[in-house]
PDB file of C-alpha atoms in Angstrom:
ATOM      1  CA  MET A   1       0.000   0.000   0.000  1.00  0.00           C
ATOM      2  CA  LYS A   2       1.477   3.256  -1.156  1.00  0.00           C
ATOM      3  CA  LYS A   3       0.884   5.821   1.475  1.00  0.00           C
ATOM      4  CA  LEU A   4       2.831   7.761   4.019  1.00  0.00           C
ATOM      5  CA  TRP A   5       1.623   7.741   7.611  1.00  0.00           C
ATOM      6  CA  GLN A   6       2.413  11.149   8.799  1.00  0.00           C
ATOM      7  CA  LEU A   7       0.546  11.146  11.451  1.00  0.00           C
ATOM      8  CA  GLY A   8       1.386  13.927  16.554  1.00  0.00           C
ATOM      9  CA  PHE A   9      -1.562  19.170  26.233  1.00  0.00           C
ATOM     10  CA  MET A  10       0.710  21.581  27.546  1.00  0.00           C
ATOM     11  CA  LEU A  11      -1.117  24.930  27.938  1.00  0.00           C
ATOM     12  CA  VAL A  12       1.030  27.857  29.070  1.00  0.00           C
ATOM     13  CA  MET A  13      -1.194  29.964  31.361  1.00  0.00           C
ATOM     14  CA  ALA A  14      -0.560  33.700  31.627  1.00  0.00           C
ATOM     15  CA  PHE A  15      -1.605  35.444  34.836  1.00  0.00           C
ATOM     16  CA  THR A  16      -1.958  39.239  35.070  1.00  0.00           C
ATOM     17  CA  LEU A  17      -0.778  40.514  38.441  1.00  0.00           C
ATOM     18  CA  LEU A  18      -2.241  43.682  39.848  1.00  0.00           C
ATOM     19  CA  VAL A  19       0.396  45.776  41.561  1.00  0.00           C
ATOM     20  CA  GLY A  20       0.668  49.189  43.100  1.00  0.00           C
ATOM     21  CA  CYS A  21      -2.430  49.663  45.205  1.00  0.00           C
ATOM     22  CA  GLY A  22      -1.719  53.359  45.285  1.00  0.00           C
ATOM     23  CA  GLN A  23      -1.996  53.699  41.485  1.00  0.00           C
ATOM     24  CA  SER A  24      -4.945  55.557  40.066  1.00  0.00           C
ATOM     25  CA  ASP A  25      -7.537  53.599  38.012  1.00  0.00           C
ATOM     26  CA  SER A  26      -6.344  55.302  34.842  1.00  0.00           C
ATOM     27  CA  LYS A  27      -2.824  53.967  35.400  1.00  0.00           C
ATOM     28  CA  LYS A  28      -3.794  50.323  36.069  1.00  0.00           C
ATOM     29  CA  PRO A  29      -4.672  49.276  32.490  1.00  0.00           C
ATOM     30  CA  GLU A  30      -1.359  50.658  31.214  1.00  0.00           C
ATOM     31  CA  ALA A  31       0.547  48.822  33.944  1.00  0.00           C
ATOM     32  CA  GLU A  32      -1.264  45.573  33.189  1.00  0.00           C
ATOM     33  CA  ASN A  33      -0.562  45.901  29.464  1.00  0.00           C
ATOM     34  CA  ASN A  34       3.111  46.523  30.135  1.00  0.00           C
ATOM     35  CA  LYS A  35       3.280  43.472  32.374  1.00  0.00           C
ATOM     36  CA  THR A  36       1.563  41.292  29.758  1.00  0.00           C
ATOM     37  CA  THR A  37       3.999  42.486  27.080  1.00  0.00           C
ATOM     38  CA  GLN A  38       6.964  41.777  29.344  1.00  0.00           C
ATOM     39  CA  SER A  39       5.623  38.285  30.032  1.00  0.00           C
ATOM     40  CA  ALA A  40       5.147  37.567  26.311  1.00  0.00           C
ATOM     41  CA  ASN A  41       8.685  38.706  25.531  1.00  0.00           C
ATOM     42  CA  LYS A  42      10.340  36.953  28.455  1.00  0.00           C
ATOM     43  CA  SER A  43      13.247  34.810  27.276  1.00  0.00           C
ATOM     44  CA  ALA A  44      13.632  31.163  28.150  1.00  0.00           C
ATOM     45  CA  THR A  45      16.210  30.184  30.737  1.00  0.00           C
ATOM     46  CA  TYR A  46      19.042  27.845  29.810  1.00  0.00           C
ATOM     47  CA  PRO A  47      20.252  25.280  30.566  1.00  0.00           C
ATOM     48  CA  MET A  48      16.766  23.831  30.149  1.00  0.00           C
ATOM     49  CA  THR A  49      15.699  20.250  30.819  1.00  0.00           C
ATOM     50  CA  VAL A  50      12.529  18.949  29.158  1.00  0.00           C
ATOM     51  CA  THR A  51      11.044  15.445  29.345  1.00  0.00           C
ATOM     52  CA  ASP A  52      10.235  14.027  25.912  1.00  0.00           C
ATOM     53  CA  ASP A  53       7.610  11.512  24.771  1.00  0.00           C
ATOM     54  CA  THR A  54       9.798   8.549  25.716  1.00  0.00           C
ATOM     55  CA  GLY A  55      10.261   9.824  29.269  1.00  0.00           C
ATOM     56  CA  ASN A  56      13.841  10.858  28.542  1.00  0.00           C
ATOM     57  CA  LYS A  57      15.022  14.081  30.183  1.00  0.00           C
ATOM     58  CA  VAL A  58      16.698  16.164  27.482  1.00  0.00           C
ATOM     59  CA  GLU A  59      19.013  19.015  28.455  1.00  0.00           C
ATOM     60  CA  PHE A  60      19.529  22.017  26.197  1.00  0.00           C
ATOM     61  CA  LYS A  61      22.542  23.922  27.467  1.00  0.00           C
ATOM     62  CA  GLN A  62      21.684  26.984  25.397  1.00  0.00           C
ATOM     63  CA  GLU A  63      19.101  28.214  22.913  1.00  0.00           C
ATOM     64  CA  PRO A  64      19.252  25.883  19.877  1.00  0.00           C
ATOM     65  CA  THR A  65      20.481  27.566  16.700  1.00  0.00           C
ATOM     66  CA  LYS A  66      21.142  24.546  14.445  1.00  0.00           C
ATOM     67  CA  MET A  67      18.241  22.113  14.292  1.00  0.00           C
ATOM     68  CA  VAL A  68      17.412  18.907  12.448  1.00  0.00           C
ATOM     69  CA  SER A  69      13.820  17.701  12.076  1.00  0.00           C
ATOM     70  CA  LEU A  70      13.037  14.008  11.643  1.00  0.00           C
ATOM     71  CA  MET A  71       9.334  14.394  10.870  1.00  0.00           C
ATOM     72  CA  PRO A  72       7.464  16.714   8.443  1.00  0.00           C
ATOM     73  CA  SER A  73       5.089  17.904  11.182  1.00  0.00           C
ATOM     74  CA  ASN A  74       8.074  18.966  13.316  1.00  0.00           C
ATOM     75  CA  THR A  75       9.476  20.843  10.332  1.00  0.00           C
ATOM     76  CA  GLU A  76       6.226  22.717   9.764  1.00  0.00           C
ATOM     77  CA  ILE A  77       6.174  23.739  13.422  1.00  0.00           C
ATOM     78  CA  LEU A  78       9.771  24.978  13.346  1.00  0.00           C
ATOM     79  CA  PHE A  79       9.169  27.037  10.202  1.00  0.00           C
ATOM     80  CA  ALA A  80       5.928  28.456  11.610  1.00  0.00           C
ATOM     81  CA  LEU A  81       7.917  29.557  14.662  1.00  0.00           C
ATOM     82  CA  GLY A  82      10.151  31.600  12.347  1.00  0.00           C
ATOM     83  CA  LEU A  83      13.167  29.312  12.651  1.00  0.00           C
ATOM     84  CA  ASP A  84      13.711  28.904   8.903  1.00  0.00           C
ATOM     85  CA  ASP A  85      17.372  29.894   9.032  1.00  0.00           C
ATOM     86  CA  HIS A  86      18.055  27.602  11.980  1.00  0.00           C
ATOM     87  CA  VAL A  87      16.718  24.398  10.420  1.00  0.00           C
ATOM     88  CA  ILE A  88      19.723  22.711   8.816  1.00  0.00           C
ATOM     89  CA  GLY A  89      18.337  19.254   8.068  1.00  0.00           C
ATOM     90  CA  VAL A  90      14.986  17.630   7.239  1.00  0.00           C
ATOM     91  CA  THR A  91      13.718  14.287   5.956  1.00  0.00           C
ATOM     92  CA  ASP A  92      13.237  13.171   2.363  1.00  0.00           C
ATOM     93  CA  ASN A  93       9.481  13.377   2.981  1.00  0.00           C
ATOM     94  CA  ASP A  94       9.335  17.077   3.837  1.00  0.00           C
ATOM     95  CA  THR A  95       7.191  18.929   1.308  1.00  0.00           C
ATOM     96  CA  TYR A  96       6.139  22.094   3.153  1.00  0.00           C
ATOM     97  CA  PRO A  97       7.000  24.865   3.212  1.00  0.00           C
ATOM     98  CA  GLU A  98       8.892  25.003  -0.071  1.00  0.00           C
ATOM     99  CA  ALA A  99      11.983  26.341   1.675  1.00  0.00           C
ATOM    100  CA  ALA A 100      12.154  23.094   3.653  1.00  0.00           C
ATOM    101  CA  THR A 101      12.628  21.096   0.465  1.00  0.00           C
ATOM    102  CA  LYS A 102      15.916  22.905  -0.095  1.00  0.00           C
ATOM    103  CA  LYS A 103      17.430  21.909   3.243  1.00  0.00           C
ATOM    104  CA  ASP A 104      19.955  19.091   3.637  1.00  0.00           C
ATOM    105  CA  LYS A 105      18.231  15.695   3.630  1.00  0.00           C
ATOM    106  CA  VAL A 106      18.880  13.235   6.436  1.00  0.00           C
ATOM    107  CA  GLY A 107      16.933  10.217   5.157  1.00  0.00           C
ATOM    108  CA  GLY A 108      13.342   9.049   5.093  1.00  0.00           C
ATOM    109  CA  MET A 109      12.034   5.942   6.847  1.00  0.00           C
ATOM    110  CA  GLU A 110      15.698   5.059   7.401  1.00  0.00           C
ATOM    111  CA  LEU A 111      17.728   7.874   8.921  1.00  0.00           C
ATOM    112  CA  ASN A 112      21.222   8.788   7.778  1.00  0.00           C
ATOM    113  CA  ILE A 113      22.779   9.066  11.225  1.00  0.00           C
ATOM    114  CA  GLU A 114      26.240   9.887   9.893  1.00  0.00           C
ATOM    115  CA  LYS A 115      24.788  12.778   7.906  1.00  0.00           C
ATOM    116  CA  ILE A 116      22.968  14.141  10.941  1.00  0.00           C
ATOM    117  CA  ILE A 117      26.120  14.000  13.058  1.00  0.00           C
ATOM    118  CA  SER A 118      28.127  15.714  10.307  1.00  0.00           C
ATOM    119  CA  LEU A 119      25.708  18.673  10.373  1.00  0.00           C
ATOM    120  CA  LYS A 120      26.635  19.235  14.052  1.00  0.00           C
ATOM    121  CA  PRO A 121      23.134  20.238  15.218  1.00  0.00           C
ATOM    122  CA  ASP A 122      22.534  21.442  18.750  1.00  0.00           C
ATOM    123  CA  ALA A 123      18.985  20.029  18.689  1.00  0.00           C
ATOM    124  CA  VAL A 124      17.317  17.145  16.869  1.00  0.00           C
ATOM    125  CA  PHE A 125      13.538  16.901  16.927  1.00  0.00           C
ATOM    126  CA  ALA A 126      12.530  13.267  16.493  1.00  0.00           C
ATOM    127  CA  HIS A 127       8.969  11.943  16.742  1.00  0.00           C
ATOM    128  CA  GLY A 128       6.993   9.369  18.671  1.00  0.00           C
ATOM    129  CA  MET A 129       6.040   7.637  15.424  1.00  0.00           C
ATOM    130  CA  ILE A 130       9.652   6.724  14.684  1.00  0.00           C
ATOM    131  CA  ALA A 131      11.046   6.577  18.224  1.00  0.00           C
ATOM    132  CA  GLU A 132      10.984   2.774  18.405  1.00  0.00           C
ATOM    133  CA  SER A 133      12.065   1.969  14.834  1.00  0.00           C
ATOM    134  CA  ALA A 134      14.898   4.511  15.038  1.00  0.00           C
ATOM    135  CA  LYS A 135      15.805   3.736  18.625  1.00  0.00           C
ATOM    136  CA  SER A 136      19.409   2.725  17.936  1.00  0.00           C
ATOM    137  CA  GLY A 137      19.974   5.712  15.652  1.00  0.00           C
ATOM    138  CA  ILE A 138      18.594   8.122  18.227  1.00  0.00           C
ATOM    139  CA  GLN A 139      20.903   6.598  20.825  1.00  0.00           C
ATOM    140  CA  GLN A 140      23.863   7.068  18.462  1.00  0.00           C
ATOM    141  CA  LEU A 141      23.018  10.760  18.226  1.00  0.00           C
ATOM    142  CA  ARG A 142      22.793  11.050  21.994  1.00  0.00           C
ATOM    143  CA  ASP A 143      26.090   9.210  22.380  1.00  0.00           C
ATOM    144  CA  ALA A 144      27.573  11.835  20.044  1.00  0.00           C
ATOM    145  CA  GLY A 145      26.469  14.521  22.500  1.00  0.00           C
ATOM    146  CA  ILE A 146      23.510  15.775  20.414  1.00  0.00           C
ATOM    147  CA  PRO A 147      20.294  16.579  22.322  1.00  0.00           C
ATOM    148  CA  VAL A 148      17.449  14.557  20.770  1.00  0.00           C
ATOM    149  CA  PHE A 149      13.904  15.442  21.763  1.00  0.00           C
ATOM    150  CA  VAL A 150      11.162  12.977  20.811  1.00  0.00           C
ATOM    151  CA  VAL A 151       7.971  14.917  20.060  1.00  0.00           C
ATOM    152  CA  LYS A 152       4.713  13.214  21.012  1.00  0.00           C
ATOM    153  CA  ASN A 153       2.800  11.469  18.228  1.00  0.00           C
ATOM    154  CA  ALA A 154      -0.253  13.708  18.636  1.00  0.00           C
ATOM    155  CA  SER A 155      -3.600  11.986  18.195  1.00  0.00           C
ATOM    156  CA  ASN A 156      -5.850  15.040  18.529  1.00  0.00           C
ATOM    157  CA  PHE A 157      -5.884  18.824  18.376  1.00  0.00           C
ATOM    158  CA  GLU A 158      -5.035  19.337  22.057  1.00  0.00           C
ATOM    159  CA  GLU A 159      -1.919  17.181  21.771  1.00  0.00           C
ATOM    160  CA  THR A 160      -0.958  19.077  18.618  1.00  0.00           C
ATOM    161  CA  TYR A 161      -1.228  22.347  20.538  1.00  0.00           C
ATOM    162  CA  GLU A 162       0.973  20.816  23.242  1.00  0.00           C
ATOM    163  CA  SER A 163       3.638  19.809  20.696  1.00  0.00           C
ATOM    164  CA  ILE A 164       3.730  23.310  19.206  1.00  0.00           C
ATOM    165  CA  LYS A 165       4.076  24.919  22.630  1.00  0.00           C
ATOM    166  CA  THR A 166       6.745  22.469  23.760  1.00  0.00           C
ATOM    167  CA  ILE A 167       8.882  23.055  20.671  1.00  0.00           C
ATOM    168  CA  GLY A 168       8.306  26.780  21.138  1.00  0.00           C
ATOM    169  CA  LYS A 169       9.530  26.540  24.714  1.00  0.00           C
ATOM    170  CA  ILE A 170      12.689  24.625  23.778  1.00  0.00           C
ATOM    171  CA  THR A 171      13.567  27.058  20.970  1.00  0.00           C
ATOM    172  CA  ASN A 172      12.807  30.219  22.984  1.00  0.00           C
ATOM    173  CA  ARG A 173       9.739  30.988  20.852  1.00  0.00           C
ATOM    174  CA  SER A 174       6.985  30.528  23.437  1.00  0.00           C
ATOM    175  CA  ALA A 175       5.197  33.764  22.579  1.00  0.00           C
ATOM    176  CA  LYS A 176       5.080  32.817  18.893  1.00  0.00           C
ATOM    177  CA  ALA A 177       3.931  29.286  19.741  1.00  0.00           C
ATOM    178  CA  ASP A 178       1.124  30.674  21.888  1.00  0.00           C
ATOM    179  CA  GLN A 179       0.008  32.885  19.011  1.00  0.00           C
ATOM    180  CA  ILE A 180       0.016  29.963  16.559  1.00  0.00           C
ATOM    181  CA  VAL A 181      -2.139  27.908  18.915  1.00  0.00           C
ATOM    182  CA  GLU A 182      -4.565  30.776  19.512  1.00  0.00           C
ATOM    183  CA  ASP A 183      -4.891  31.317  15.752  1.00  0.00           C
ATOM    184  CA  MET A 184      -5.586  27.624  15.270  1.00  0.00           C
ATOM    185  CA  LYS A 185      -8.218  27.632  17.990  1.00  0.00           C
ATOM    186  CA  ALA A 186      -9.854  30.683  16.434  1.00  0.00           C
ATOM    187  CA  LYS A 187      -9.987  28.913  13.070  1.00  0.00           C
ATOM    188  CA  VAL A 188     -11.526  25.810  14.652  1.00  0.00           C
ATOM    189  CA  LYS A 189     -14.118  27.948  16.426  1.00  0.00           C
ATOM    190  CA  ASP A 190     -14.969  29.775  13.195  1.00  0.00           C
ATOM    191  CA  VAL A 191     -15.435  26.516  11.285  1.00  0.00           C
ATOM    192  CA  GLN A 192     -17.622  25.067  14.022  1.00  0.00           C
ATOM    193  CA  ALA A 193     -19.807  28.165  14.005  1.00  0.00           C
ATOM    194  CA  LYS A 194     -20.353  27.897  10.251  1.00  0.00           C
ATOM    195  CA  VAL A 195     -21.399  24.242  10.342  1.00  0.00           C
ATOM    196  CA  ALA A 196     -23.323  24.339  13.606  1.00  0.00           C
ATOM    197  CA  ASP A 197     -26.768  24.438  12.019  1.00  0.00           C
ATOM    198  CA  VAL A 198     -26.248  22.430   8.842  1.00  0.00           C
ATOM    199  CA  LYS A 199     -28.198  19.293   8.061  1.00  0.00           C
ATOM    200  CA  LYS A 200     -25.607  16.642   8.932  1.00  0.00           C
ATOM    201  CA  ARG A 201     -24.230  14.613   6.032  1.00  0.00           C
ATOM    202  CA  ASN A 202     -22.759  11.103   6.017  1.00  0.00           C
ATOM    203  CA  VAL A 203     -19.181  10.807   4.806  1.00  0.00           C
ATOM    204  CA  PHE A 204     -16.834   8.041   3.753  1.00  0.00           C
ATOM    205  CA  VAL A 205     -13.088   8.726   3.984  1.00  0.00           C
ATOM    206  CA  GLU A 206     -10.794   6.844   1.597  1.00  0.00           C
ATOM    207  CA  ASN A 207      -7.120   6.797   2.493  1.00  0.00           C
ATOM    208  CA  SER A 208      -5.758   4.412  -0.161  1.00  0.00           C
ATOM    209  CA  ASP A 209      -6.718   3.144  -3.601  1.00  0.00           C
ATOM    210  CA  GLU A 210      -8.162  -0.262  -4.465  1.00  0.00           C
ATOM    211  CA  PRO A 211      -7.566  -3.154  -4.166  1.00  0.00           C
ATOM    212  CA  GLU A 212      -6.669  -2.237  -0.572  1.00  0.00           C
ATOM    213  CA  ILE A 213      -9.052   0.553   0.350  1.00  0.00           C
ATOM    214  CA  TYR A 214      -8.474   1.796   3.878  1.00  0.00           C
ATOM    215  CA  THR A 215     -10.743   4.128   5.801  1.00  0.00           C
ATOM    216  CA  ALA A 216     -10.832   5.907   9.148  1.00  0.00           C
ATOM    217  CA  GLY A 217     -12.967   4.557  11.941  1.00  0.00           C
ATOM    218  CA  LYS A 218     -13.447   5.999  15.394  1.00  0.00           C
ATOM    219  CA  ASP A 219     -10.467   6.724  17.640  1.00  0.00           C
ATOM    220  CA  THR A 220      -8.526   8.330  14.779  1.00  0.00           C
ATOM    221  CA  PHE A 221      -7.276  11.829  14.078  1.00  0.00           C
ATOM    222  CA  MET A 222      -9.640  11.966  11.102  1.00  0.00           C
ATOM    223  CA  GLN A 223     -12.610  11.087  13.317  1.00  0.00           C
ATOM    224  CA  GLU A 224     -11.877  14.118  15.491  1.00  0.00           C
ATOM    225  CA  ILE A 225     -11.759  16.304  12.386  1.00  0.00           C
ATOM    226  CA  LEU A 226     -15.108  14.900  11.246  1.00  0.00           C
ATOM    227  CA  ASN A 227     -16.602  15.465  14.702  1.00  0.00           C
ATOM    228  CA  LEU A 228     -15.444  19.076  14.759  1.00  0.00           C
ATOM    229  CA  ALA A 229     -16.831  19.559  11.237  1.00  0.00           C
ATOM    230  CA  ASN A 230     -20.240  18.219  12.345  1.00  0.00           C
ATOM    231  CA  VAL A 231     -19.967  15.242   9.982  1.00  0.00           C
ATOM    232  CA  LYS A 232     -21.209  11.664  10.425  1.00  0.00           C
ATOM    233  CA  ASN A 233     -18.591   9.042   9.570  1.00  0.00           C
ATOM    234  CA  VAL A 234     -20.279   6.011   7.974  1.00  0.00           C
ATOM    235  CA  ALA A 235     -17.345   3.877   9.175  1.00  0.00           C
ATOM    236  CA  ASP A 236     -17.407   4.877  12.839  1.00  0.00           C
ATOM    237  CA  ASP A 237     -18.650   1.452  13.930  1.00  0.00           C
ATOM    238  CA  GLN A 238     -15.030   0.250  13.889  1.00  0.00           C
ATOM    239  CA  SER A 239     -11.876   1.601  15.523  1.00  0.00           C
ATOM    240  CA  GLY A 240      -8.690   2.851  13.903  1.00  0.00           C
ATOM    241  CA  TRP A 241      -7.788   2.601  10.237  1.00  0.00           C
ATOM    242  CA  PHE A 242      -9.122  -0.541   8.601  1.00  0.00           C
ATOM    243  CA  LYS A 243      -9.482  -2.204   5.213  1.00  0.00           C
ATOM    244  CA  ILE A 244     -12.966  -2.139   3.691  1.00  0.00           C
ATOM    245  CA  ASP A 245     -14.495  -3.857   0.655  1.00  0.00           C
ATOM    246  CA  PRO A 246     -16.124  -1.799  -2.133  1.00  0.00           C
ATOM    247  CA  GLU A 247     -19.358  -3.730  -1.577  1.00  0.00           C
ATOM    248  CA  GLU A 248     -19.441  -2.473   2.003  1.00  0.00           C
ATOM    249  CA  ILE A 249     -18.923   1.117   0.856  1.00  0.00           C
ATOM    250  CA  ILE A 250     -21.858   0.738  -1.543  1.00  0.00           C
ATOM    251  CA  LYS A 251     -23.952  -0.640   1.301  1.00  0.00           C
ATOM    252  CA  ARG A 252     -23.165   2.358   3.520  1.00  0.00           C
ATOM    253  CA  ASP A 253     -23.963   4.783   0.651  1.00  0.00           C
ATOM    254  CA  PRO A 254     -22.290   8.025   1.852  1.00  0.00           C
ATOM    255  CA  ASP A 255     -23.555  11.511   0.955  1.00  0.00           C
ATOM    256  CA  VAL A 256     -19.974  12.709   0.466  1.00  0.00           C
ATOM    257  CA  TYR A 257     -16.874  10.745  -0.537  1.00  0.00           C
ATOM    258  CA  LEU A 258     -13.590  12.205   0.762  1.00  0.00           C
ATOM    259  CA  ILE A 259     -10.232  11.157  -0.690  1.00  0.00           C
ATOM    260  CA  THR A 260      -7.232  11.902   1.539  1.00  0.00           C
ATOM    261  CA  TYR A 261      -4.289  10.921  -0.675  1.00  0.00           C
ATOM    262  CA  ASN A 262      -2.737  12.207  -3.883  1.00  0.00           C
ATOM    263  CA  TYR A 263      -0.445   9.460  -5.160  1.00  0.00           C
ATOM    264  CA  VAL A 264      -2.952   8.293  -7.823  1.00  0.00           C
ATOM    265  CA  PRO A 265      -3.507  10.621 -10.815  1.00  0.00           C
ATOM    266  CA  ASN A 266      -7.145  11.566 -11.493  1.00  0.00           C
ATOM    267  CA  ILE A 267      -8.293   9.588  -8.482  1.00  0.00           C
ATOM    268  CA  VAL A 268     -11.606  11.470  -8.210  1.00  0.00           C
ATOM    269  CA  GLU A 269     -12.678  10.381 -11.676  1.00  0.00           C
ATOM    270  CA  LYS A 270     -11.333   6.893 -11.061  1.00  0.00           C
ATOM    271  CA  VAL A 271     -13.487   6.523  -7.933  1.00  0.00           C
ATOM    272  CA  LYS A 272     -16.571   7.676  -9.820  1.00  0.00           C
ATOM    273  CA  LYS A 273     -16.030   4.940 -12.430  1.00  0.00           C
ATOM    274  CA  ARG A 274     -15.583   2.032 -10.023  1.00  0.00           C
ATOM    275  CA  GLN A 275     -17.890  -0.888 -10.575  1.00  0.00           C
ATOM    276  CA  GLY A 276     -21.148  -0.466  -8.658  1.00  0.00           C
ATOM    277  CA  PHE A 277     -20.366   3.070  -7.491  1.00  0.00           C
ATOM    278  CA  LYS A 278     -22.537   4.963  -9.986  1.00  0.00           C
ATOM    279  CA  ASP A 279     -25.601   4.715  -7.731  1.00  0.00           C
ATOM    280  CA  LEU A 280     -23.873   6.109  -4.631  1.00  0.00           C
ATOM    281  CA  LYS A 281     -25.456   9.346  -3.430  1.00  0.00           C
ATOM    282  CA  ALA A 282     -21.989  10.905  -3.398  1.00  0.00           C
ATOM    283  CA  ILE A 283     -21.515  10.060  -7.083  1.00  0.00           C
ATOM    284  CA  LYS A 284     -25.005  11.097  -8.169  1.00  0.00           C
ATOM    285  CA  ASN A 285     -24.650  14.471  -6.447  1.00  0.00           C
ATOM    286  CA  ASP A 286     -21.049  14.998  -7.604  1.00  0.00           C
ATOM    287  CA  ARG A 287     -19.691  15.041  -4.065  1.00  0.00           C
ATOM    288  CA  VAL A 288     -16.443  13.143  -4.466  1.00  0.00           C
ATOM    289  CA  VAL A 289     -13.801  15.501  -3.116  1.00  0.00           C
ATOM    290  CA  GLN A 290     -10.052  15.197  -2.727  1.00  0.00           C
ATOM    291  CA  VAL A 291      -8.595  17.038   0.282  1.00  0.00           C
ATOM    292  CA  ASP A 292      -4.995  17.895   1.101  1.00  0.00           C
ATOM    293  CA  PRO A 293      -3.456  14.795   2.738  1.00  0.00           C
ATOM    294  CA  ASP A 294      -0.848  16.790   4.648  1.00  0.00           C
ATOM    295  CA  LYS A 295      -3.186  19.383   6.133  1.00  0.00           C
ATOM    296  CA  THR A 296      -5.572  16.683   7.292  1.00  0.00           C
ATOM    297  CA  SER A 297      -2.982  14.351   8.811  1.00  0.00           C
ATOM    298  CA  ARG A 298       0.078  16.273   9.974  1.00  0.00           C
ATOM    299  CA  PRO A 299      -0.230  17.374  13.615  1.00  0.00           C
ATOM    300  CA  GLY A 300       1.122  20.851  12.997  1.00  0.00           C
ATOM    301  CA  PRO A 301       0.128  24.493  12.427  1.00  0.00           C
ATOM    302  CA  ARG A 302      -1.932  23.743   9.281  1.00  0.00           C
ATOM    303  CA  LEU A 303      -4.219  21.230  10.985  1.00  0.00           C
ATOM    304  CA  ALA A 304      -6.960  23.804  11.521  1.00  0.00           C
ATOM    305  CA  GLU A 305      -6.794  24.570   7.796  1.00  0.00           C
ATOM    306  CA  GLY A 306      -7.280  20.856   7.189  1.00  0.00           C
ATOM    307  CA  LEU A 307     -10.410  20.945   9.323  1.00  0.00           C
ATOM    308  CA  GLU A 308     -11.720  23.883   7.300  1.00  0.00           C
ATOM    309  CA  GLU A 309     -10.956  22.072   4.033  1.00  0.00           C
ATOM    310  CA  VAL A 310     -12.919  19.008   5.151  1.00  0.00           C
ATOM    311  CA  ALA A 311     -15.842  21.126   6.338  1.00  0.00           C
ATOM    312  CA  LYS A 312     -15.910  23.018   3.020  1.00  0.00           C
ATOM    313  CA  ALA A 313     -15.806  19.746   1.095  1.00  0.00           C
ATOM    314  CA  VAL A 314     -18.846  18.424   2.966  1.00  0.00           C
ATOM    315  CA  TYR A 315     -20.789  21.675   3.410  1.00  0.00           C
ATOM    316  CA  PRO A 316     -19.669  24.082   0.663  1.00  0.00           C
ATOM    317  CA  GLU A 317     -22.852  26.084   1.034  1.00  0.00           C
ATOM    318  CA  ALA A 318     -21.898  27.011   4.629  1.00  0.00           C
ATOM    319  CA  PHE A 319     -18.776  28.820   3.422  1.00  0.00           C
ATOM    320  CA  LYS A 320     -20.210  30.954   0.646  1.00  0.00           C
TER     321      LYS A 320
END
């Protein structure tokens, strides 16, 4: 099966302290604003020790300035934090932003440990998805004196927010990370408001082409996206990602057919022409839609955009 699994809750609370009881009421708002600004601009303190997803305590002796990312979602977070010039290595699978594709490559499913060491990074951001398979390689990096932080394999929006804030904390970009998370939350809230009163539609999500068609059941990242978009998943009677027969898809007869991969040319038209599919409501009403696979699967800053894309695909009339 040709597909890439790119699938990844630490809230930083800000308290406003009221000081100077002798200040006049007109002075208090200005003082509070100044204090908030100072808090937002406060620098991180190094050395810093942070516990990663494997329970390992990782020490950063100073603010990282040369970073390697071992997962596309990590890369998107680092670039969103404004660390473009500090990212010196990414994987073969990094596709966004475009500037990331021009960075030194350190391997794909198999990491080029020698290459990573040669880049002399002061921080490597690994990922929970590869922590076990790349265990020996990660240990080699640590033995070479390189701090390796394993980012949690986020399974929902809250854990994605946590990952963004944690990376922001390590890289001394907490204020920027907070802003990214708030923008994402605002986008989610806006989408939910637009689809709140729609007549709910049934959706089937296809994640790979025949003969091995896989779909998302409950307890998946995609299910949370569908829930937030006020969509009924016709495959939510099973858990996780599972293989499904075309006959079963026909039986479930979805209103909308979502395709979440792009490795097959003209896949939308191909789906429409599958044997027995012509009578599906989704086909009759021309509601077979391909959505961006990265936005809807990578636990990073564009995840809220992925939610909006799914909601628009199912309820286009709500976004006119």
